[in-house]
Coordinates of C-alpha atoms in Angstrom, one line a residue:
X1 CA 68.7 105.8 102.3
X2 CA 65.3 103.4 102.5
X3 CA 64.7 100.0 100.6
X4 CA 62.5 100.1 97.1
X5 CA 59.2 100.3 98.9
X6 CA 57.2 97.6 96.4
X7 CA 59.3 94.4 96.2
X8 CA 56.5 91.8 94.8
X9 CA 56.9 88.7 92.7
X10 CA 58.3 90.6 90.0
X11 CA 60.9 92.9 91.6
X12 CA 62.5 89.1 93.7
X13 CA 62.3 87.5 90.0
X14 CA 64.2 90.2 88.2
X15 CA 66.4 90.6 91.8
X16 CA 67.4 87.0 91.2
X17 CA 68.1 86.9 87.3
X18 CA 70.4 89.7 87.7
X19 CA 72.1 88.0 90.9
X20 CA 72.5 85.7 89.4
X21 CA 74.4 87.2 86.3
X22 CA 76.7 89.2 88.8
X23 CA 77.6 85.6 90.3
X24 CA 79.3 84.3 86.6
X25 CA 80.8 87.5 86.7
X26 CA 82.7 87.2 89.6
X27 CA 83.3 83.4 88.9
X28 CA 85.3 84.8 85.3
X29 CA 86.9 87.7 86.8
X30 CA 88.2 85.1 90.1
X31 CA 89.6 82.5 86.5
X32 CA 90.9 85.7 84.5
X33 CA 93.2 87.1 87.7
X34 CA 95.1 84.2 88.2
X35 CA 96.3 84.9 84.6
X36 CA 98.8 82.0 83.1
X37 CA 97.4 79.9 86.3
X38 CA 98.2 79.0 89.6
X39 CA 101.5 76.6 88.8
X40 CA 102.9 79.1 86.1
X41 CA 102.7 81.3 89.3
X42 CA 104.3 79.0 91.2
X43 CA 107.0 78.9 89.1
X44 CA 107.6 83.0 89.0
X45 CA 107.6 82.6 92.6
X46 CA 110.7 80.6 92.7
X47 CA 112.1 83.2 90.7
X48 CA 111.7 85.4 93.3
X49 CA 109.5 87.7 91.7
X50 CA 106.0 89.5 92.5
X51 CA 103.1 88.4 90.0
X52 CA 101.6 91.6 87.8
X53 CA 98.4 92.0 90.6
X54 CA 101.3 91.5 93.5
X55 CA 103.3 94.7 92.2
X56 CA 100.3 96.5 91.4
X57 CA 98.7 96.0 95.2
X58 CA 102.5 96.6 96.7
X59 CA 102.3 99.9 94.8
X60 CA 99.3 101.4 95.7
X61 CA 98.4 102.9 99.2
X62 CA 96.8 99.5 101.1
X63 CA 92.8 99.7 101.1
X64 CA 91.6 102.3 98.8
X65 CA 89.9 101.2 95.4
X66 CA 91.8 100.3 92.4
X67 CA 89.9 101.2 89.1
X68 CA 90.4 97.8 86.5
X69 CA 90.3 98.6 83.2
X70 CA 89.7 95.8 80.8
X71 CA 90.1 92.8 82.9
X72 CA 88.1 90.8 80.3
X73 CA 90.6 91.6 77.4
X74 CA 90.8 88.7 75.0
X75 CA 88.3 86.7 76.5
X76 CA 87.5 84.0 74.1
X77 CA 89.9 84.8 71.8
X78 CA 93.4 84.0 70.6
X79 CA 92.3 80.4 71.5
X80 CA 94.4 78.9 69.0
X81 CA 97.5 79.8 70.7
X82 CA 96.6 78.9 74.3
X83 CA 94.6 82.4 74.9
X84 CA 96.0 85.3 76.2
X85 CA 93.8 86.1 79.6
X86 CA 93.7 89.9 80.2
X87 CA 95.2 90.3 77.2
X88 CA 98.8 89.7 78.9
X89 CA 98.5 93.1 80.8
X90 CA 96.7 94.2 84.2
X91 CA 95.8 97.7 84.5
X92 CA 94.0 100.6 85.8
X93 CA 93.6 103.5 88.4
X94 CA 95.3 103.4 91.9
X95 CA 96.0 105.6 94.9
X96 CA 99.8 106.0 95.6
X97 CA 100.2 108.2 98.5
X98 CA 96.9 109.5 98.0
X99 CA 97.8 110.3 94.6
X100 CA 95.8 108.7 91.1
X101 CA 98.1 107.0 89.2
X102 CA 97.8 104.8 85.9
X103 CA 99.4 101.3 86.7
X104 CA 100.7 99.0 84.0
X105 CA 102.0 95.9 84.8
X106 CA 102.7 93.5 82.1
X107 CA 101.7 89.7 83.3
X108 CA 104.6 87.2 82.4
X109 CA 102.6 84.7 83.6
X110 CA 100.8 84.6 80.3
X111 CA 103.2 83.8 77.0
X112 CA 105.9 85.7 79.6
X113 CA 103.8 89.2 78.8
X114 CA 104.5 88.7 75.1
X115 CA 102.3 91.6 73.4
X116 CA 99.0 90.4 71.2
X117 CA 97.3 92.9 69.3
X118 CA 95.0 93.4 71.9
X119 CA 97.6 94.0 74.8
X120 CA 99.0 96.5 72.0
X121 CA 94.9 98.5 72.0
X122 CA 95.6 98.3 76.1
X123 CA 98.6 99.6 76.6
X124 CA 97.2 102.4 74.4
X125 CA 94.1 102.7 76.8
X126 CA 96.3 103.1 79.8
X127 CA 98.5 106.1 77.9
X128 CA 95.0 107.7 77.2
X129 CA 93.3 107.8 79.8
X130 CA 97.0 109.3 81.6
X131 CA 96.5 112.1 79.2
X132 CA 93.3 112.7 79.0
X133 CA 93.1 112.7 83.1
X134 CA 97.3 114.5 83.6
X135 CA 97.8 111.1 85.7
X136 CA 101.3 110.1 86.6
X137 CA 102.0 106.8 84.5
X138 CA 103.6 103.6 86.0
X139 CA 105.2 101.2 83.8
X140 CA 106.2 97.4 85.4
X141 CA 108.2 96.2 82.5
X142 CA 108.4 92.0 82.6
X143 CA 107.6 91.5 78.9
X144 CA 109.2 88.9 76.1
X145 CA 108.5 91.5 73.2
X146 CA 105.9 91.1 70.3
X147 CA 103.8 87.2 70.0
X148 CA 105.4 87.1 66.7
X149 CA 102.5 84.8 65.0
X150 CA 100.2 87.5 65.1
X151 CA 103.5 90.6 64.1
X152 CA 101.4 91.6 61.5
X153 CA 99.0 92.8 63.7
X154 CA 101.0 94.9 66.4
X155 CA 103.8 95.8 64.1
X156 CA 103.2 98.9 61.7
X157 CA 99.7 100.5 62.0
X158 CA 99.0 103.6 63.3
X159 CA 97.3 101.8 66.6
X160 CA 100.0 99.7 66.4
X161 CA 103.1 99.1 69.0
X162 CA 105.1 102.3 67.4
X163 CA 102.5 104.9 68.8
X164 CA 102.7 103.5 72.6
X165 CA 106.4 105.7 71.9
X166 CA 105.3 108.3 70.5
X167 CA 103.0 108.8 73.1
X168 CA 105.5 108.5 75.7
X169 CA 106.9 111.6 73.6
X170 CA 104.1 113.4 73.4
X171 CA 102.9 112.8 77.3
X172 CA 106.8 113.8 78.4
X173 CA 106.0 117.3 76.4
X174 CA 102.6 117.4 78.5
X175 CA 104.7 117.3 81.4
X176 CA 103.4 113.8 82.5
X177 CA 105.3 112.1 84.8
X178 CA 106.0 108.5 83.3
X179 CA 108.2 106.1 85.5
X180 CA 109.4 102.5 84.4
X181 CA 110.7 99.4 86.0
X182 CA 112.3 97.2 84.4
X183 CA 110.9 94.2 86.8
X184 CA 111.6 91.0 83.5
X185 CA 112.8 91.2 79.9
X186 CA 112.8 94.0 77.8
X187 CA 113.3 93.2 74.0
X188 CA 113.9 94.9 70.9
X189 CA 111.6 98.0 70.7
X190 CA 109.4 97.2 73.9
X191 CA 113.0 98.7 74.9
X192 CA 112.0 101.8 74.0
X193 CA 109.1 102.5 76.8
X194 CA 110.9 102.5 79.8
X195 CA 113.6 104.6 78.6
X196 CA 111.3 107.0 77.1
X197 CA 110.2 107.6 80.3
X198 CA 111.1 110.2 82.8
X199 CA 112.9 108.2 85.0
X200 CA 113.4 104.0 84.9
X201 CA 115.1 101.2 87.2
X202 CA 115.9 98.0 86.9
X203 CA 115.9 94.7 89.2
X204 CA 119.6 93.3 89.9
X205 CA 119.2 89.4 88.4
X206 CA 115.5 89.2 87.2
X207 CA 115.4 92.2 84.4
X208 CA 117.3 93.3 81.3
X209 CA 117.2 95.6 78.1
X210 CA 118.1 94.8 74.7
X211 CA 117.2 95.5 71.0
X212 CA 118.5 92.0 70.5
X213 CA 119.0 89.4 72.7
X214 CA 121.8 87.0 72.7
X215 CA 120.5 84.6 70.0
X216 CA 119.6 87.6 67.8
X217 CA 122.9 88.7 68.3
X218 CA 124.5 85.7 67.3
X219 CA 122.7 85.1 64.3
X220 CA 123.4 89.1 63.3
X221 CA 127.1 89.9 63.8
X222 CA 128.5 86.6 65.4
X223 CA 129.4 87.4 68.8
X224 CA 128.3 85.3 71.5
X225 CA 127.3 86.9 74.6
X226 CA 124.6 86.1 77.5
X227 CA 121.8 88.5 78.1
X228 CA 123.1 89.5 81.4
X229 CA 126.2 90.8 80.3
X230 CA 124.4 91.9 77.1
X231 CA 121.6 93.8 78.5
X232 CA 121.5 93.3 82.7
X233 CA 121.3 96.1 85.8
X234 CA 124.9 96.4 86.1
X235 CA 125.6 97.3 82.4
X236 CA 122.9 99.6 81.9
X237 CA 123.9 101.2 85.7
X238 CA 127.5 101.3 85.4
X239 CA 128.2 100.8 81.1
X240 CA 125.6 102.3 79.2
X241 CA 124.0 104.5 81.5
X242 CA 120.5 103.8 80.3
X243 CA 118.5 103.4 83.5
X244 CA 118.5 105.5 86.4
X245 CA 118.4 102.8 89.0
X246 CA 119.7 99.6 90.3
X247 CA 117.2 97.8 92.9
X248 CA 117.7 94.7 94.7
X249 CA 114.4 93.1 94.5
X250 CA 110.7 93.7 93.5
X251 CA 109.9 95.1 96.7
X252 CA 113.0 97.8 96.9
X253 CA 111.5 99.2 93.6
X254 CA 108.3 99.2 94.2
X255 CA 108.8 101.2 97.3
X256 CA 111.1 103.8 95.8
X257 CA 108.6 104.1 92.9
X258 CA 106.2 105.4 95.8
X259 CA 108.9 107.4 97.0
X260 CA 109.6 109.2 93.4
X261 CA 105.4 109.8 93.4
X262 CA 105.0 111.2 97.0
X263 CA 107.8 114.1 96.1
X264 CA 105.8 115.2 92.9
X265 CA 104.3 118.7 93.0
X266 CA 100.4 119.7 91.9
X267 CA 99.2 120.2 89.1
X268 CA 95.5 121.6 89.9
X269 CA 92.4 120.6 89.5
X270 CA 89.3 121.2 87.5
X271 CA 87.4 122.6 90.0
X272 CA 84.0 120.1 89.3
X273 CA 81.6 121.5 92.0
X274 CA 81.3 119.0 94.7
X275 CA 79.7 118.8 98.6
X276 CA 78.9 116.7 101.3
X277 CA 77.8 113.3 99.6
X278 CA 74.3 112.5 100.9
X279 CA 73.1 108.4 100.6
X280 CA 70.7 107.7 97.5
X281 CA 67.4 107.5 98.5
X282 CA 66.8 103.7 97.8
X283 CA 69.8 101.0 98.4
X284 CA 72.0 100.8 95.4
X285 CA 71.6 97.5 95.3
X286 CA 67.7 97.5 94.8
X287 CA 68.9 98.7 91.1
X288 CA 68.9 94.4 90.8
X289 CA 65.1 93.9 91.2
X290 CA 64.6 96.9 89.1
X291 CA 65.7 95.8 85.8
X292 CA 63.2 93.4 84.1
X293 CA 64.6 90.7 83.3
X294 CA 62.9 90.8 79.7
X295 CA 64.7 94.0 77.8
X296 CA 61.5 94.0 76.4
X297 CA 59.7 95.5 79.5
X298 CA 58.9 99.0 80.6
X299 CA 60.7 100.3 83.4
X300 CA 61.5 104.1 84.8
X301 CA 64.4 105.0 85.1
X302 CA 64.2 107.4 87.8
X303 CA 63.6 104.6 89.9
X304 CA 67.3 103.4 88.9
X305 CA 68.4 106.6 89.2
X306 CA 66.9 106.8 93.0
X307 CA 69.9 103.8 93.7
X308 CA 72.7 106.2 92.4
X309 CA 72.3 109.7 93.0
X310 CA 72.2 111.7 96.0
X311 CA 69.0 112.3 97.6
X312 CA 66.9 115.1 97.3
X313 CA 69.3 116.2 94.5
X314 CA 67.5 115.5 91.2
X315 CA 66.1 118.1 89.4
X316 CA 64.3 117.1 85.9
X317 CA 65.2 119.1 82.7
X318 CA 62.3 119.9 80.6
X319 CA 60.5 117.0 82.3
X320 CA 57.5 117.4 80.2
X321 CA 59.3 117.4 77.0
X322 CA 60.9 114.7 74.7
X323 CA 60.1 112.1 77.5
X324 CA 61.6 108.9 76.2
X325 CA 65.2 111.2 77.1
X326 CA 65.9 112.3 80.5
X327 CA 67.9 114.7 81.4
X328 CA 68.6 115.4 85.3
X329 CA 70.7 117.7 87.1
X330 CA 71.8 115.6 90.1
X331 CA 74.8 114.7 92.7
X332 CA 76.8 111.8 93.1
X333 CA 78.5 111.1 96.3
X334 CA 78.6 114.7 95.9
X335 CA 79.5 115.7 92.5
X336 CA 77.4 118.3 90.9
X337 CA 76.7 116.0 87.1
X338 CA 74.1 116.2 84.2
X339 CA 72.8 112.9 83.7
X340 CA 71.4 111.9 79.9
X341 CA 69.3 108.5 80.5
X342 CA 67.2 106.2 78.1
X343 CA 63.6 106.2 79.3
X344 CA 61.8 102.5 78.9
X345 CA 58.6 103.8 79.8
X346 CA 55.7 104.3 77.1
X347 CA 55.3 108.1 77.0
X348 CA 52.5 110.8 75.2
X349 CA 53.9 113.7 74.0
X350 CA 52.6 116.7 74.0
X351 CA 50.9 116.1 70.7
X352 CA 48.9 113.4 72.5
X353 CA 51.0 111.0 70.5
X354 CA 52.5 107.5 72.0
X355 CA 55.9 107.0 71.8
X356 CA 57.6 103.8 72.9
X357 CA 60.5 104.0 75.6
X358 CA 63.9 103.2 74.9
X359 CA 64.0 105.1 71.7
X360 CA 64.9 108.2 70.5
X361 CA 62.3 111.0 68.8
X362 CA 63.1 114.5 67.7
X363 CA 62.2 116.1 70.9
X364 CA 63.8 113.9 72.7
X365 CA 67.5 114.8 70.6
X366 CA 66.5 118.6 71.0
X367 CA 65.9 118.4 74.0
X368 CA 69.2 116.3 74.9
X369 CA 71.4 118.5 73.0
X370 CA 70.0 121.9 74.9
X371 CA 71.1 120.2 78.1
X372 CA 74.3 118.8 77.2
X373 CA 75.3 122.3 76.1
X374 CA 74.1 123.9 79.6
X375 CA 76.6 121.3 81.1
X376 CA 79.3 122.4 79.1
X377 CA 78.2 126.0 80.0
X378 CA 78.2 125.3 84.3
X379 CA 81.3 123.0 83.8
X380 CA 79.2 120.0 85.0
X381 CA 80.5 116.3 84.3
X382 CA 78.1 114.5 81.8
X383 CA 76.3 110.6 82.6
X384 CA 75.3 108.7 80.2
X385 CA 73.0 106.0 81.0
X386 CA 72.7 103.5 77.7
X387 CA 69.3 101.6 77.2
X388 CA 68.5 102.8 73.7
X389 CA 67.2 100.6 70.8
X390 CA 67.8 103.5 68.4
X391 CA 66.4 106.8 66.4
X392 CA 62.6 106.4 65.5
X393 CA 62.3 105.3 62.1
X394 CA 59.2 105.9 59.8
X395 CA 57.4 108.4 57.7
X396 CA 56.2 110.4 60.8
X397 CA 59.6 110.6 62.3
X398 CA 61.7 111.2 58.2
X399 CA 59.0 114.4 57.7
X400 CA 59.2 115.5 61.1
X401 CA 63.0 116.2 61.2
X402 CA 64.1 113.1 62.9
X403 CA 68.0 113.2 60.9
X404 CA 68.4 116.6 61.8
X405 CA 67.6 116.4 65.3
X406 CA 69.9 113.3 65.5
X407 CA 72.3 115.4 63.9
X408 CA 72.0 117.9 66.4
X409 CA 72.5 115.6 69.5
X410 CA 75.6 113.7 67.7
X411 CA 77.0 117.0 66.9
X412 CA 76.9 118.1 71.1
X413 CA 77.9 114.9 72.3
X414 CA 81.3 115.1 70.2
X415 CA 82.0 118.7 71.1
X416 CA 81.4 118.7 74.4
X417 CA 84.2 119.6 76.6
X418 CA 83.3 118.7 80.2
X419 CA 84.5 114.6 80.9
X420 CA 81.7 112.2 79.8
X421 CA 80.9 108.8 81.3
X422 CA 79.1 106.2 80.2
X423 CA 77.1 103.0 81.6
X424 CA 75.3 100.7 79.2
X425 CA 72.8 99.6 81.3
X426 CA 70.8 97.5 78.8
X427 CA 70.1 98.1 74.8
X428 CA 72.9 100.2 72.6
X429 CA 71.8 100.0 69.4
X430 CA 72.4 101.6 66.1
X431 CA 72.7 105.1 65.9
X432 CA 71.7 105.1 69.7
X433 CA 74.8 104.0 70.5
X434 CA 76.7 106.8 69.4
X435 CA 74.0 110.0 70.4
X436 CA 74.5 108.1 73.7
X437 CA 77.6 108.7 73.8
X438 CA 79.6 105.5 73.1
X439 CA 83.5 104.4 72.4
X440 CA 83.3 106.4 69.2
X441 CA 82.3 109.6 70.9
X442 CA 85.0 109.4 73.3
X443 CA 83.9 109.4 77.0
X444 CA 86.8 109.2 79.1
X445 CA 85.1 106.0 81.1
X446 CA 82.6 103.3 80.0
X447 CA 81.3 100.3 81.4
X448 CA 78.4 98.0 80.8
X449 CA 76.4 96.1 83.2
X450 CA 76.3 92.0 83.0
X451 CA 72.6 91.8 81.1
X452 CA 73.6 95.0 78.2
X453 CA 73.3 94.4 74.4
X454 CA 75.6 96.2 72.2
X455 CA 74.8 95.4 68.0
X456 CA 74.1 97.9 65.1
X457 CA 70.2 96.5 65.6
X458 CA 68.6 94.1 68.0
X459 CA 68.9 90.3 67.8
X460 CA 65.1 89.5 66.1
X461 CA 65.6 92.2 62.8
X462 CA 69.5 91.6 62.1
X463 CA 69.1 87.9 62.7
X464 CA 65.8 88.0 60.2
X465 CA 67.6 90.6 58.0
X466 CA 70.6 88.4 57.9
X467 CA 68.8 85.2 57.2
X468 CA 67.2 87.0 53.6
X469 CA 70.2 88.0 52.5
X470 CA 71.6 84.5 53.1
X471 CA 68.3 82.9 51.4
X472 CA 68.8 85.5 48.3
X473 CA 72.2 84.3 47.9
X474 CA 71.3 80.6 48.0
X475 CA 68.5 81.1 45.6
X476 CA 70.9 82.6 43.0
X477 CA 73.2 79.3 43.0
X478 CA 70.3 77.5 42.7
X479 CA 69.9 75.9 45.9
X480 CA 66.4 74.6 47.2
X481 CA 65.7 75.3 50.7
X482 CA 63.5 73.4 52.8
X483 CA 61.5 74.8 56.4
X484 CA 63.8 72.5 57.9
X485 CA 67.0 74.2 56.1
X486 CA 65.6 77.8 57.0
X487 CA 65.0 76.7 59.8
X488 CA 68.7 76.1 60.9
X489 CA 70.3 78.6 59.1
X490 CA 68.0 81.1 60.9
X491 CA 69.1 79.0 64.6
X492 CA 72.3 79.6 63.2
X493 CA 72.2 82.9 61.9
X494 CA 70.4 84.1 65.8
X495 CA 73.2 82.1 68.4
X496 CA 76.2 83.7 66.5
X497 CA 74.5 87.2 66.6
X498 CA 73.6 86.6 70.4
X499 CA 77.2 85.8 71.1
X500 CA 78.5 88.9 69.6
X501 CA 76.3 91.2 71.5
X502 CA 77.2 89.6 74.8
X503 CA 78.5 92.5 77.3
X504 CA 81.9 90.2 77.4
X505 CA 82.0 90.3 73.6
X506 CA 82.8 94.1 73.7
X507 CA 84.8 93.9 76.9
X508 CA 86.9 91.5 75.2
X509 CA 87.1 93.9 72.6
X510 CA 87.9 96.8 74.5
X511 CA 84.4 98.5 73.6
X512 CA 83.8 98.8 76.8
X513 CA 86.7 99.7 79.8
X514 CA 85.0 97.0 81.6
X515 CA 82.1 94.7 83.2
X516 CA 80.0 96.3 86.4
X517 CA 77.9 95.1 88.7
X518 CA 74.9 97.1 88.7
X519 CA 74.9 97.7 92.5
X520 CA 77.9 99.0 92.4
X521 CA 77.2 102.1 89.8
X522 CA 77.3 104.8 92.2
X523 CA 81.0 104.0 93.8
X524 CA 82.1 103.6 89.7
X525 CA 80.6 106.3 88.7
X526 CA 82.0 108.4 92.0
X527 CA 85.6 106.9 91.5
X528 CA 85.2 107.7 87.7
X529 CA 84.1 111.8 88.6
X530 CA 87.3 111.8 90.7
X531 CA 89.8 110.5 88.4
X532 CA 88.6 112.6 85.7
X533 CA 89.0 116.0 88.1
X534 CA 92.6 115.7 88.1
X535 CA 92.8 117.5 84.2
X536 CA 92.4 121.1 85.3
X537 CA 92.2 122.0 81.3
X538 CA 88.3 121.7 80.7
X539 CA 88.6 123.9 77.1
X540 CA 85.5 126.2 76.4
X541 CA 82.6 124.4 74.5
X542 CA 81.6 124.7 71.0
X543 CA 78.7 123.3 69.3
X544 CA 80.0 123.9 65.9
X545 CA 76.9 124.0 63.0
X546 CA 73.9 123.1 65.2
X547 CA 70.3 123.6 63.1
X548 CA 67.6 124.8 64.8

């Protein structure tokens, strides 16, 4: 591994810009990780309870990586209710006795672990990852139940609260081990989650589980009883038999879960090709200087790949054809992969025509579709690096069949059966997001860099389009618009649109699984590849109808 050789002034300016974005992100990460704040954590400890993050750390193997998903969920949302950092739930994939396990922990320092709408979405994402990758899942339950002011957004729909219990049943039928620990309140419909798991345990003195708490029982049937006698640890171990183990404290509970997982049988691997890893050609941190701070400037994505893939393991497929999309066979930390990456250089096609970087043309779409088919034939996971402004438009593109070729690429992405991992490195606009395996196309994991943008189109084009619509509406109302009014409207629209393009906006809504440090891209992809290899079932690729 060597350093990138041309660290000129432009490189250093780019590097400073990217590092500053990463510093801001790490500061926010530290703040979000505190959940409800230090004072609430102290009260939590005073009751003899560990926090959600402390429980996860005690459960997983020491000194092993933890791939957290949805750290920034609900960021900037629910502010009318005091906010909900990480949507009151911490989850990710960690090692327990060397085995990958999905761990979900309610954060009771945030509104007593109540379920907001995005808490529900986040828990469903945890179950989706468990099912897709055939990973055991552990639920560390400590929740006051649905956040009632927003119950209409949590309770009745297909992707709401009830879907979680439906998934419990489906996961059981798939043979996916589910272990639950009731480490605090577990109320109403939420009571079904731990009890529909394969094994459930409860912590003496702090854990309780019931369909209705003492206050509701009194209101409903007039019975006077306290929560411990209604649904505490002794009741559900000695009388109801609802739970399987009674635990004296958090520490013993987590040790018992580790012991159960240590005895799970093996279910096989996917069999993806892997050899001994070779370091990349350039240091991963050189990525900082290779991405222009001005997102309109071109750059060679091959240089980025040299910071990610194993050295001398990059082979371009159709290198001289459809050059605005790179398709390469490579290895990342020894794993054989196919990479589809947007090329930001201005290039010339075989007809001598100039093509704009970051735009998908007919030849690029055709090449990518064929490459995706090849990777499925070879049983190679696919990595998508998105920096795309969309498909080419205009009469020449339309007459050349851009819709047909674009559909061909989207079809191949949609029907691909090998695991797909997406990294949004820059722009992710319009149908380019779809063709490059955005969230709607079922990537096993999807992350973005701190300076990425996700939107239906670029900020300038969108703002001017929205301005035209607004001016038209005002004109119909008979209002006279001055140049000053027009500029104020444009500024307001641009500000709102820029906020919605921010990766934090996407991460808050779980459009992406998280925002990662660009220098950690190689490690994150490698970790994801190890996780996806746990599912031995890779169906045969059926491309559907792809017009030639």
